[in-house]
PDB file of C-alpha atoms in Angstrom:
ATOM      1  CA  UNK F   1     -15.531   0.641  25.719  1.00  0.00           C
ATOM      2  CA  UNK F   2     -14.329  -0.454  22.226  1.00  0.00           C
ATOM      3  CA  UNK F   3     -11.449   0.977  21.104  1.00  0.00           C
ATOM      4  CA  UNK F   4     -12.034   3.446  17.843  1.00  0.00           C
ATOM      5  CA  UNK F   5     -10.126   2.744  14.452  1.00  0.00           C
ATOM      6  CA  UNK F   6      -7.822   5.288  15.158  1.00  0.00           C
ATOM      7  CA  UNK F   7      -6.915   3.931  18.648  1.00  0.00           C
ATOM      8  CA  UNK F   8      -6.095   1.110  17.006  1.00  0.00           C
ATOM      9  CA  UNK F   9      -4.630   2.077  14.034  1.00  0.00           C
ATOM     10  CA  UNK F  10      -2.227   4.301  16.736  1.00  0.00           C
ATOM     11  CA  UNK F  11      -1.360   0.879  18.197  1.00  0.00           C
ATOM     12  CA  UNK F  12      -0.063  -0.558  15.335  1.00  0.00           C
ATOM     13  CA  UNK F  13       2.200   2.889  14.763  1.00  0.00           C
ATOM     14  CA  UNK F  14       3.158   2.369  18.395  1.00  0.00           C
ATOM     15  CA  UNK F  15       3.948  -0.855  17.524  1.00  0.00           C
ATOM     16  CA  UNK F  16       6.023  -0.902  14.497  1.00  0.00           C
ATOM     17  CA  UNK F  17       8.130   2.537  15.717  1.00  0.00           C
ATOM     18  CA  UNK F  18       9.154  -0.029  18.474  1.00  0.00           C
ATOM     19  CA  UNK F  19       9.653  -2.845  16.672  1.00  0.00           C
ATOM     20  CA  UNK F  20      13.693  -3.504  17.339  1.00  0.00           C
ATOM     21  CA  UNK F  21      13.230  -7.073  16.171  1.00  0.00           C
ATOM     22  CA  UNK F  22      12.351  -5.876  12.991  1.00  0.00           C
ATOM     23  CA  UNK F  23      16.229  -6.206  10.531  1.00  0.00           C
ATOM     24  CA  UNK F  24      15.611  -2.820   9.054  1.00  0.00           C
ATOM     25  CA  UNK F  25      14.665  -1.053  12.850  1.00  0.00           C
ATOM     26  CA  UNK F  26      18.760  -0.272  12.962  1.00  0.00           C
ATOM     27  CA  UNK F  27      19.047   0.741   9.186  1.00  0.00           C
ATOM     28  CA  UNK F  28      16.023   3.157  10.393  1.00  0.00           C
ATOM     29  CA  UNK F  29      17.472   4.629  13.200  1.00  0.00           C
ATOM     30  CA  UNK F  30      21.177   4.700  11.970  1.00  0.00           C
ATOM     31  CA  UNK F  31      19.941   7.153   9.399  1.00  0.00           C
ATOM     32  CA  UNK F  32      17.303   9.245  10.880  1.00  0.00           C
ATOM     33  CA  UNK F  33      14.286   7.384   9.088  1.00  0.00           C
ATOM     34  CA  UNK F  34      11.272   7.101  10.107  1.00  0.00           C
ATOM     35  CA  UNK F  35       8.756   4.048   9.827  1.00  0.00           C
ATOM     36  CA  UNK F  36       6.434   5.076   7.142  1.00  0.00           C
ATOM     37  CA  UNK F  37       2.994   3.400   8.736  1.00  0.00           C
ATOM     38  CA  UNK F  38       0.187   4.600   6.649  1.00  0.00           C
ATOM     39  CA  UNK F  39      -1.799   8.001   5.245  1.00  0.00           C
ATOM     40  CA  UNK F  40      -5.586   8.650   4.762  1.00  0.00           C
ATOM     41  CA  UNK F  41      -8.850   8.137   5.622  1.00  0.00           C
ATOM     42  CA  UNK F  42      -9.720   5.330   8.405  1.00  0.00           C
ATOM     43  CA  UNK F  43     -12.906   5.077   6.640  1.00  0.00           C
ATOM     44  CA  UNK F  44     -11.665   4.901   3.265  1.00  0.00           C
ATOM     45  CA  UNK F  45     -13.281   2.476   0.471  1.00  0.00           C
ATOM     46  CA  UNK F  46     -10.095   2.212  -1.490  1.00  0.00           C
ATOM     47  CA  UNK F  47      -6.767   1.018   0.010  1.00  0.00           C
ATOM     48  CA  UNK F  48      -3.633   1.496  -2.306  1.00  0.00           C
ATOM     49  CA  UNK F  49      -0.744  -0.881  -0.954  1.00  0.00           C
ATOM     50  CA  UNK F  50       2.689  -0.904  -2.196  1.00  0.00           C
ATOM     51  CA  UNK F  51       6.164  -2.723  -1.384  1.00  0.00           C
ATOM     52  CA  UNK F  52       8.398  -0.773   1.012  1.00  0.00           C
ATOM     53  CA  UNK F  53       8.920   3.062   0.918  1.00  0.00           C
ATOM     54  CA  UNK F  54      11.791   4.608  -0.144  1.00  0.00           C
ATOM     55  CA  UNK F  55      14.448   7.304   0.463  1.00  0.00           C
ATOM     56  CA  UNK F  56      11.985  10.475   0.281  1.00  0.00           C
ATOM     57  CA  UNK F  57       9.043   8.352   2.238  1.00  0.00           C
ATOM     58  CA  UNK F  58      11.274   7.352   5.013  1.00  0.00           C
ATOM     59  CA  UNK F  59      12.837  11.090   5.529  1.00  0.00           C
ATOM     60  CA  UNK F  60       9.389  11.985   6.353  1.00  0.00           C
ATOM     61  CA  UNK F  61       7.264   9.357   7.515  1.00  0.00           C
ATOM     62  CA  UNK F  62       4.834   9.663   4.819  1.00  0.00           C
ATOM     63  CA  UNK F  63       3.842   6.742   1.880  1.00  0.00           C
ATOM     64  CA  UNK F  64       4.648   7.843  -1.670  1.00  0.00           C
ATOM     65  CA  UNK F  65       5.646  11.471  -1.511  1.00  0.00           C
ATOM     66  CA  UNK F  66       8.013  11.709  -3.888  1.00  0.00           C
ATOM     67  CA  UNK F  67       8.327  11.548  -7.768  1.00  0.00           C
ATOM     68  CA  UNK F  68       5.800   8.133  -8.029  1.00  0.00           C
ATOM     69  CA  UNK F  69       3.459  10.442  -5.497  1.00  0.00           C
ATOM     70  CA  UNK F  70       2.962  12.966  -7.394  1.00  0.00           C
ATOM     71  CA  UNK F  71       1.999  10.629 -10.280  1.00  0.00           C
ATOM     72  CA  UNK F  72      -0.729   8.951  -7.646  1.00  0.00           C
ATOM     73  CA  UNK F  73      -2.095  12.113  -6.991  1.00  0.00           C
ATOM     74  CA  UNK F  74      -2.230  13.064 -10.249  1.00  0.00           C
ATOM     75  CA  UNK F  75      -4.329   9.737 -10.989  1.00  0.00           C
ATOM     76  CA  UNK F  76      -6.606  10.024  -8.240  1.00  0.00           C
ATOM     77  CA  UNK F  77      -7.434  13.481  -9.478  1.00  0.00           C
ATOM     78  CA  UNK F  78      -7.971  12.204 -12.872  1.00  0.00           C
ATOM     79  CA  UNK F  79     -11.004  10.111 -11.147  1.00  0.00           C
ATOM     80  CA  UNK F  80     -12.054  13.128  -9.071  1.00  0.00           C
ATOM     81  CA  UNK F  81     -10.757  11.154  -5.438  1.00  0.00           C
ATOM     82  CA  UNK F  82      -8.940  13.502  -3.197  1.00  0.00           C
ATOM     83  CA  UNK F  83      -5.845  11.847  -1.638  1.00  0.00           C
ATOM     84  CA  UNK F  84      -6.835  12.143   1.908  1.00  0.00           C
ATOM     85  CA  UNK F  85     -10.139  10.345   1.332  1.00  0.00           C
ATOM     86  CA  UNK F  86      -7.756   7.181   0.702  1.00  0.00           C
ATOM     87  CA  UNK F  87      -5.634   5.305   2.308  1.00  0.00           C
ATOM     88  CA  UNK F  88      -2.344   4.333   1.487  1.00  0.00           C
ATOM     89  CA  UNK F  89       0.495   2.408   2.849  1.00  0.00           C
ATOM     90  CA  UNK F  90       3.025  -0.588   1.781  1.00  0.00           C
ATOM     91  CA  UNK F  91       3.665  -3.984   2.987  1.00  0.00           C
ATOM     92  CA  UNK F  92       6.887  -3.050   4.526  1.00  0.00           C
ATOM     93  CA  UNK F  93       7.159  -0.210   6.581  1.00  0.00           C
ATOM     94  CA  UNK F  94      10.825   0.174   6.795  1.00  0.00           C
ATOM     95  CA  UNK F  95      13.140   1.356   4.333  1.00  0.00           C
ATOM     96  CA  UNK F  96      15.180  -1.687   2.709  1.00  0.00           C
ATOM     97  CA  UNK F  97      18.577  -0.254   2.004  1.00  0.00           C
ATOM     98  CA  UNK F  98      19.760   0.857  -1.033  1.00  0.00           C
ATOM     99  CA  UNK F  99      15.681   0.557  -2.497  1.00  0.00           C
ATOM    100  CA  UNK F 100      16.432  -3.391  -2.322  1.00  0.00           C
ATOM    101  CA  UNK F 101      13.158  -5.705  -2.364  1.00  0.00           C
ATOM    102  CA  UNK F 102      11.992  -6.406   0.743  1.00  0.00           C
ATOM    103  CA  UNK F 103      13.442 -10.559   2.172  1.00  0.00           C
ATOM    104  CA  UNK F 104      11.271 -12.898   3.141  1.00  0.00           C
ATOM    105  CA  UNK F 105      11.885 -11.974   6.759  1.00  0.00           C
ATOM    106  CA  UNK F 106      10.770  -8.804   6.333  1.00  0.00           C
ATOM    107  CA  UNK F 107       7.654  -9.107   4.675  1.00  0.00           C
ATOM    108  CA  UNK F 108       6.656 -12.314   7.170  1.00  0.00           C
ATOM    109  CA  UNK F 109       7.564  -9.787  10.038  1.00  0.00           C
ATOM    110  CA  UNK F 110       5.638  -6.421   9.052  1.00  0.00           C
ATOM    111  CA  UNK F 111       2.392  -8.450   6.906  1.00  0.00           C
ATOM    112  CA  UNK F 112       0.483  -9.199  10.073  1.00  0.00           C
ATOM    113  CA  UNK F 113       0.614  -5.237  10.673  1.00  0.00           C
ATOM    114  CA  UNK F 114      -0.779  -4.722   6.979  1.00  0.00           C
ATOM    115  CA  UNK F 115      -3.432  -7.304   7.791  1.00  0.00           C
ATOM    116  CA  UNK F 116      -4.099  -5.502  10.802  1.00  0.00           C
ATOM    117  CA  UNK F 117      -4.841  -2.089   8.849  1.00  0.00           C
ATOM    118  CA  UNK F 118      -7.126  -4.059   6.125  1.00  0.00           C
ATOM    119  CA  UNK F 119      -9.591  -5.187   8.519  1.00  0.00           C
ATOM    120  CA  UNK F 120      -9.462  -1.894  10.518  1.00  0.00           C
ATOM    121  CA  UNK F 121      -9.888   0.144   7.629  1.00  0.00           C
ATOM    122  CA  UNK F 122     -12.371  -2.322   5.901  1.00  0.00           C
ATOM    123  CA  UNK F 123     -11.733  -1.003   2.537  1.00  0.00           C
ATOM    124  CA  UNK F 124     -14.337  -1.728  -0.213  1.00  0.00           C
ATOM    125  CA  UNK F 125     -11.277  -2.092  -2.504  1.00  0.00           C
ATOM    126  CA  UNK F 126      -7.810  -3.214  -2.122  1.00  0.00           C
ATOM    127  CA  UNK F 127      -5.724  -1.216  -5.333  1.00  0.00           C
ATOM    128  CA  UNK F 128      -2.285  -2.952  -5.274  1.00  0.00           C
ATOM    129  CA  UNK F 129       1.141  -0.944  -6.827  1.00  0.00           C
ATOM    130  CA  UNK F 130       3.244  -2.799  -8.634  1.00  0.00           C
ATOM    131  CA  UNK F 131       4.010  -6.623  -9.375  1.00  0.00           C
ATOM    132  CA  UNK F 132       5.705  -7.348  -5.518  1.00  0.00           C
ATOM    133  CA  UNK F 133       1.825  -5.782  -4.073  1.00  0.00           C
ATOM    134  CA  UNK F 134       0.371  -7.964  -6.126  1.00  0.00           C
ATOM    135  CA  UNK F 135       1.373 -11.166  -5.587  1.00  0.00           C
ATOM    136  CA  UNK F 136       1.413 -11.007  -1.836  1.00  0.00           C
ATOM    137  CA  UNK F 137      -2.097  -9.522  -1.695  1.00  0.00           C
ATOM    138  CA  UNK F 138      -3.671 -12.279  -4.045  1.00  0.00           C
ATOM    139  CA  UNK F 139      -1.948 -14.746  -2.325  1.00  0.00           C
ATOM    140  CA  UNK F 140      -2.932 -13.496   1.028  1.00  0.00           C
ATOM    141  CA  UNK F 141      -6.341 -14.477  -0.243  1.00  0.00           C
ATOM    142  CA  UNK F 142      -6.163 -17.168  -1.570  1.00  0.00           C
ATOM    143  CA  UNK F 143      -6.974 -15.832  -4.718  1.00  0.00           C
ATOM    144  CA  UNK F 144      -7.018 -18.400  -7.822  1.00  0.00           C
ATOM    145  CA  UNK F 145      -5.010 -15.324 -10.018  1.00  0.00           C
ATOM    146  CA  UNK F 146      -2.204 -15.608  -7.474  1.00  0.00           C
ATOM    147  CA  UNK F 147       0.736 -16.659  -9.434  1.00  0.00           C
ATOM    148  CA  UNK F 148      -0.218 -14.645 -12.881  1.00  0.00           C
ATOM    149  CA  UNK F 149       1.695 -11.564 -14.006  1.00  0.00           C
ATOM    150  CA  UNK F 150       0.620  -8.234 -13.246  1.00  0.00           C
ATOM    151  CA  UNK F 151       0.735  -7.396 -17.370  1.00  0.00           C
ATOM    152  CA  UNK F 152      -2.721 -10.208 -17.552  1.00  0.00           C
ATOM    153  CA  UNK F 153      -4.422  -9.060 -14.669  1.00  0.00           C
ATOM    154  CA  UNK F 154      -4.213  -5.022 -14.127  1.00  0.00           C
ATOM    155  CA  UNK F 155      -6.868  -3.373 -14.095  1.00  0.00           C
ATOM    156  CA  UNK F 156      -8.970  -6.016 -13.639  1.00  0.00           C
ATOM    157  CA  UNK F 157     -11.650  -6.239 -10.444  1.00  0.00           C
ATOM    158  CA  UNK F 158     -10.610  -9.774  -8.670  1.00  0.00           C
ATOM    159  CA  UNK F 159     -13.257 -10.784  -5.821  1.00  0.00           C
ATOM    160  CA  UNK F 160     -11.779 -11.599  -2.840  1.00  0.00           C
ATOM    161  CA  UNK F 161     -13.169 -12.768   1.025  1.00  0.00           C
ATOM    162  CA  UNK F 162     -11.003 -10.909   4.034  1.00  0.00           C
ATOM    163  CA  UNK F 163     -12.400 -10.800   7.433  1.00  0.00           C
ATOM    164  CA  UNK F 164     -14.982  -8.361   7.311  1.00  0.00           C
ATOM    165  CA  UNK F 165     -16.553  -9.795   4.342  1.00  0.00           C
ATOM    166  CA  UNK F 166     -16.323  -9.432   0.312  1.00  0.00           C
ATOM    167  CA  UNK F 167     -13.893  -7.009  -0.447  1.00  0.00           C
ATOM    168  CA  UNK F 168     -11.837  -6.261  -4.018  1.00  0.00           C
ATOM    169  CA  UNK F 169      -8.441  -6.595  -5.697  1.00  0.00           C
ATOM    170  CA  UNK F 170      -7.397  -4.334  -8.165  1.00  0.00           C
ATOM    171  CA  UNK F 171      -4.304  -4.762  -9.467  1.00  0.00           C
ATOM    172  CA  UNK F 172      -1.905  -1.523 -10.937  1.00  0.00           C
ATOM    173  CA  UNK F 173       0.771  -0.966 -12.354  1.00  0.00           C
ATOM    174  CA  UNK F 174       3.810   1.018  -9.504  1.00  0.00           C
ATOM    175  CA  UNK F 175       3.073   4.774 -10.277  1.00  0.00           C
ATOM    176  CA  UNK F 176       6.912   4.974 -10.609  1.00  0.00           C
ATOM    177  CA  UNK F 177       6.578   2.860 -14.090  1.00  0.00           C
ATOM    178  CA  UNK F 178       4.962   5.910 -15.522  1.00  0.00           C
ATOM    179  CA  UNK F 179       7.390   8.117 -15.364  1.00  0.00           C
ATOM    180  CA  UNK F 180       9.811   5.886 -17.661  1.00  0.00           C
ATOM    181  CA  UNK F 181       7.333   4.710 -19.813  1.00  0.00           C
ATOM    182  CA  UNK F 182       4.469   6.954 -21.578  1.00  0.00           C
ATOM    183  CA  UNK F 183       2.478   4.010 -22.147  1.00  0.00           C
ATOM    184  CA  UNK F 184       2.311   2.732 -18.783  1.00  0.00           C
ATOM    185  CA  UNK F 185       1.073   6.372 -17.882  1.00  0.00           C
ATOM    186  CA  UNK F 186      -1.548   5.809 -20.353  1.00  0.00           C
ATOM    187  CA  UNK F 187      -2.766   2.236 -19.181  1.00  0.00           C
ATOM    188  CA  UNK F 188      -2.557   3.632 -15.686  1.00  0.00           C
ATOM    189  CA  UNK F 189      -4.952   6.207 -16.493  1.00  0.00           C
ATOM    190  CA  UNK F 190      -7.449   3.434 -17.641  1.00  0.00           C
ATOM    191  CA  UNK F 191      -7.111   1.367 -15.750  1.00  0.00           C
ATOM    192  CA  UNK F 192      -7.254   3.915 -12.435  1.00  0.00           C
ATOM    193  CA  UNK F 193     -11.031   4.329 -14.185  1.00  0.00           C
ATOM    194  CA  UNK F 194     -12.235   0.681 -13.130  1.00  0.00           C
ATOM    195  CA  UNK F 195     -12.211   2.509  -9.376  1.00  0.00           C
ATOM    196  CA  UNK F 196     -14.560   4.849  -9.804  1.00  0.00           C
ATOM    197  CA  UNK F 197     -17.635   2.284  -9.262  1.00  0.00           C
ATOM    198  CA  UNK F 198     -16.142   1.784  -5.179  1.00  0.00           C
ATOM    199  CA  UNK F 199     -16.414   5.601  -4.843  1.00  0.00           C
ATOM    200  CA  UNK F 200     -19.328   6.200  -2.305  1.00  0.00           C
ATOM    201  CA  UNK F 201     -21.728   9.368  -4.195  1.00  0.00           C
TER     202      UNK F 201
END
């Protein structure tokens, strides 16, 4: 009996609440965190992935609840998409202290989990938050705009092959940019439109 996409997407919870390997598993458990796995809709045809969760995500378990949440909601109502119909998550799924990027380590230790949830979830569309998303997703690829800033390519819908089949990259700006800069609210808004064409009628 194959296992369903929740079974497995449980696994990979199991998995990563276990992982004591992991450098950040101690940080995690030294402060009451939790690892902040994934929210949404195991059938969902967009995917949002950003870097590592923070303070607020990691007190609760749950990917972008705070301040930079509330602007992703807000976005994903502005193209009609409720947030549970999603999925969202982040390349690391442990806090880095102190909001630090994530080390090479760390991202080489939780990606194969990320990769896990792509081709489990099978998402039509792969929306990227923020530069550090970016560049590992495009790379993962292979794709030939790996390597280009985020300011050339946002917004933009960049073809890519994973393991199911064709899927797509759009690249965004980190929700949190928005609320320090009215103008990145405003190209967010925009560019948040180019989605609307993966949303199944």
């Amino acid at each position: 009996m194959s296992s369903t996409r929740t079974d497995l997407l449980r696994a990979i919870r199991d998995e990563i609440v276990n992982l004591t390997e992991s450098p950040l598993y101690r940080y995690r458990v030294d402060n009451g965190y939790f690892p902040v796995i994934g929210q949404g809709s195991h059938y969902a045809d967009i995917m949002f992935i950003g870097e590592a969760p923070g303070k607020n995500e990691a007190e609760i378990g749950r990917p972008f609840c705070g301040a930079s949440g509330r602007v992703l909601d807000e976005l994903l109502d502005s193209i009609h998409v409720r947030r549970e119909d999603v999925y969202v998550t982040n390349i690391v799924k442990d806090r880095p202290p102190n909001n630090r990027d994530p080390q090479r380590a760390e991202i080489e230790l939780y990606a194969p989990f990320l990769e896990r949830q792509i081709d489990i979830i099978q998402p039509k569309v792969i929306a990227t938050l923020g530069r550090f998303s970016m560049e590992f997703i495009l790379r993962q690829f292979g794709s030939m705009q790996a390597g280009l800033r985020i300011s050339q390519v946002h917004g933009t819908v960049i073809r890519v092959r994973a393991g199911y089949g064709e899927a797509s990259v759009v690249p965004l700006f980190h929700p949190a940019a928005a609320l320090y800069n009215a103008s990145q609210r405003s190209t967010l808004e925009q560019d948040f439109q180019v989605l609307k064409q993966f949303i199944s009628a």
